[in-house]
Amino acid sequence: MPIKYKFNVLSALKNKGFSTYRIRQDKLLSESTVQKLRNEEPVSWENLETICKLLECQPGDIIEYVEE
């Protein structure tokens, strides 16, 4: 897939104080979304928006186009 994450999103969230436990407990992201992030699979625009809010960044800071 030509769209890739620039860094490990779950690690970045953890560094901001959002452990996977807290993410699930506060219902910020679903377990399936967390699993997709673990596997570096794409997530929906709504989930990307939530991640941007939590990390205080823009989508381009998280994902990039990499030609195959």
Coordinates of N, CA, C and O in Angstrom, one line a residue:
M1 N 0.8 -1.2 0.0 CA 0.0 0.0 0.0 C 0.9 1.2 0.0 O 1.8 1.3 0.8
P2 N 0.6 2.2 -0.8 CA 1.4 3.4 -1.0 C 1.3 4.4 0.2 O 2.2 5.3 0.3
I3 N 0.3 4.3 1.0 CA 0.2 5.2 2.2 C 0.8 4.5 3.4 O 0.4 3.4 3.8
K4 N 1.8 5.2 4.0 CA 2.5 4.6 5.2 C 2.5 5.5 6.3 O 2.4 6.7 6.2
Y5 N 2.6 5.0 7.5 CA 2.8 5.8 8.7 C 4.2 6.2 8.8 O 5.1 5.4 8.6
K6 N 4.5 7.5 9.2 CA 5.8 8.0 9.4 C 6.5 7.5 10.6 O 7.7 7.5 10.8
F7 N 5.7 7.1 11.6 CA 6.2 6.6 12.9 C 5.2 5.7 13.5 O 4.1 5.5 13.0
N8 N 5.6 5.1 14.6 CA 4.7 4.2 15.4 C 3.7 5.0 16.1 O 4.1 5.7 17.1
V9 N 2.5 5.0 15.6 CA 1.4 5.9 16.2 C 1.1 5.5 17.7 O 1.0 6.4 18.5
L10 N 1.1 4.2 18.0 CA 0.8 3.8 19.3 C 1.9 4.3 20.3 O 1.6 4.7 21.4
S11 N 3.1 4.2 19.9 CA 4.2 4.7 20.7 C 4.1 6.2 21.0 O 4.3 6.7 22.1
A12 N 3.8 6.9 19.9 CA 3.6 8.4 20.0 C 2.4 8.7 21.0 O 2.5 9.6 21.8
L13 N 1.4 8.0 20.9 CA 0.2 8.2 21.8 C 0.6 7.9 23.2 O 0.3 8.6 24.1
K14 N 1.4 6.8 23.4 CA 1.8 6.4 24.8 C 2.7 7.5 25.3 O 2.6 7.9 26.5
N15 N 3.6 8.1 24.5 CA 4.4 9.2 25.0 C 3.6 10.4 25.4 O 4.1 11.2 26.2
K16 N 2.4 10.6 24.8 CA 1.5 11.7 25.2 C 0.6 11.3 26.3 O -0.2 12.1 26.7
G17 N 0.8 10.1 26.9 CA 0.0 9.7 28.0 C -1.2 8.9 27.7 O -2.1 8.7 28.6
F18 N -1.4 8.5 26.5 CA -2.5 7.7 26.0 C -2.1 6.2 25.8 O -1.8 5.8 24.7
S19 N -2.1 5.4 26.9 CA -1.8 4.0 26.7 C -3.0 3.3 26.0 O -4.1 3.9 25.9
T20 N -2.7 2.1 25.5 CA -3.8 1.4 24.8 C -5.0 1.1 25.8 O -6.1 1.2 25.4
Y21 N -4.6 0.9 27.1 CA -5.7 0.7 28.1 C -6.5 2.0 28.2 O -7.8 1.9 28.2
R22 N -5.9 3.1 28.3 CA -6.6 4.4 28.4 C -7.4 4.7 27.2 O -8.6 5.1 27.2
I23 N -6.9 4.4 26.0 CA -7.6 4.6 24.8 C -8.9 3.8 24.7 O -9.9 4.3 24.3
R24 N -8.8 2.5 25.2 CA -10.0 1.7 25.2 C -11.0 2.1 26.2 O -12.2 2.2 26.0
Q25 N -10.5 2.4 27.4 CA -11.3 2.8 28.6 C -12.1 4.1 28.3 O -13.3 4.2 28.6
D26 N -11.4 5.1 27.7 CA -12.0 6.4 27.4 C -12.7 6.3 26.1 O -13.3 7.4 25.7
K27 N -12.7 5.2 25.4 CA -13.4 5.0 24.2 C -13.0 6.0 23.1 O -13.8 6.6 22.4
L28 N -11.7 6.3 23.1 CA -11.1 7.2 22.1 C -11.0 6.5 20.7 O -11.3 7.2 19.7
L29 N -10.6 5.3 20.7 CA -10.5 4.5 19.5 C -11.0 3.1 19.9 O -10.8 2.6 21.0
S30 N -11.5 2.4 18.9 CA -12.0 1.0 19.2 C -10.8 0.0 19.2 O -9.7 0.3 18.8
E31 N -11.0 -1.2 19.7 CA -10.0 -2.2 19.8 C -9.5 -2.6 18.4 O -8.4 -2.8 18.2
S32 N -10.5 -2.6 17.5 CA -10.1 -3.0 16.1 C -9.2 -1.9 15.5 O -8.3 -2.2 14.7
T33 N -9.4 -0.6 15.8 CA -8.5 0.4 15.3 C -7.2 0.3 15.9 O -6.1 0.5 15.3
V34 N -7.1 0.1 17.2 CA -5.8 -0.1 17.9 C -5.1 -1.3 17.2 O -3.9 -1.2 17.0
Q35 N -5.8 -2.4 16.9 CA -5.1 -3.5 16.3 C -4.6 -3.1 14.9 O -3.5 -3.5 14.5
K36 N -5.4 -2.3 14.2 CA -4.9 -1.9 12.8 C -3.6 -1.0 13.0 O -2.7 -1.2 12.2
L37 N -3.6 -0.2 14.0 CA -2.4 0.6 14.2 C -1.2 -0.3 14.6 O -0.1 0.0 14.1
R38 N -1.4 -1.3 15.3 CA -0.4 -2.3 15.7 C 0.2 -2.9 14.4 O 1.4 -3.1 14.3
N39 N -0.7 -3.2 13.5 CA -0.3 -3.9 12.3 C 0.1 -2.9 11.1 O 0.3 -3.3 10.0
E40 N 0.1 -1.6 11.5 CA 0.4 -0.6 10.5 C -0.6 -0.6 9.3 O -0.1 -0.4 8.1
E41 N -1.8 -0.9 9.6 CA -2.9 -0.9 8.5 C -3.6 0.4 8.5 O -3.6 1.1 9.5
P42 N -4.2 0.8 7.4 CA -4.9 2.1 7.4 C -6.1 2.1 8.3 O -6.7 1.1 8.5
V43 N -6.4 3.3 8.8 CA -7.6 3.6 9.6 C -8.5 4.6 8.9 O -8.0 5.3 7.9
S44 N -9.7 4.7 9.4 CA -10.6 5.6 8.7 C -10.2 7.1 9.0 O -9.4 7.4 9.8
W45 N -10.8 8.0 8.2 CA -10.5 9.4 8.3 C -11.0 9.9 9.7 O -10.3 10.8 10.3
E46 N -12.1 9.3 10.3 CA -12.5 9.7 11.6 C -11.5 9.4 12.6 O -11.2 10.1 13.6
N47 N -10.9 8.2 12.5 CA -9.9 7.7 13.5 C -8.6 8.6 13.3 O -8.0 8.9 14.3
L48 N -8.3 8.9 12.1 CA -7.1 9.7 11.8 C -7.3 11.1 12.5 O -6.4 11.7 13.1
E49 N -8.6 11.6 12.4 CA -8.9 12.9 13.0 C -8.7 12.8 14.5 O -8.1 13.7 15.1
T50 N -9.2 11.7 15.1 CA -9.0 11.6 16.6 C -7.5 11.5 17.0 O -7.1 12.1 17.9
I51 N -6.7 10.8 16.2 CA -5.3 10.6 16.5 C -4.6 12.0 16.4 O -3.8 12.4 17.2
C52 N -5.0 12.8 15.3 CA -4.5 14.1 15.2 C -4.8 15.0 16.4 O -3.9 15.8 16.8
K53 N -6.0 14.9 16.9 CA -6.4 15.7 18.1 C -5.5 15.3 19.3 O -5.1 16.1 20.0
L54 N -5.4 14.0 19.5 CA -4.6 13.5 20.6 C -3.2 13.9 20.5 O -2.5 14.2 21.6
L55 N -2.6 13.8 19.3 CA -1.2 14.1 19.2 C -0.9 15.6 18.9 O 0.3 16.0 18.8
E56 N -2.0 16.3 18.7 CA -1.9 17.8 18.4 C -1.0 18.0 17.1 O 0.0 18.7 17.1
C57 N -1.4 17.3 16.0 CA -0.7 17.4 14.8 C -1.6 17.4 13.6 O -2.8 17.3 13.7
Q58 N -1.1 17.4 12.4 CA -1.8 17.3 11.1 C -1.7 15.9 10.5 O -0.7 15.2 10.8
P59 N -2.6 15.5 9.7 CA -2.5 14.2 9.1 C -1.2 14.0 8.3 O -0.6 12.9 8.4
G60 N -0.7 15.0 7.7 CA 0.6 14.9 7.0 C 1.8 14.6 7.9 O 2.8 14.2 7.4
D61 N 1.6 14.9 9.2 CA 2.7 14.6 10.2 C 2.7 13.1 10.5 O 3.7 12.6 11.0
I62 N 1.6 12.4 10.2 CA 1.4 11.0 10.6 C 1.6 10.0 9.4 O 2.2 9.0 9.5
I63 N 1.0 10.4 8.2 CA 1.1 9.5 7.1 C 1.8 10.2 5.9 O 1.9 11.4 5.9
E64 N 2.3 9.3 5.0 CA 3.0 9.8 3.8 C 2.7 8.9 2.7 O 2.4 7.7 2.9
Y65 N 2.8 9.4 1.5 CA 2.7 8.6 0.3 C 4.1 8.1 -0.1 O 5.0 8.9 -0.3
V66 N 4.2 6.8 -0.3 CA 5.5 6.2 -0.7 C 5.2 5.4 -2.0 O 4.5 4.4 -2.0
E67 N 5.8 5.8 -3.1 CA 5.6 5.1 -4.3 C 6.2 3.7 -4.3 O 7.3 3.5 -3.8
E68 N 5.4 2.8 -4.8 CA 5.8 1.4 -4.7 C 6.7 1.0 -5.9 O 6.6 1.6 -6.9

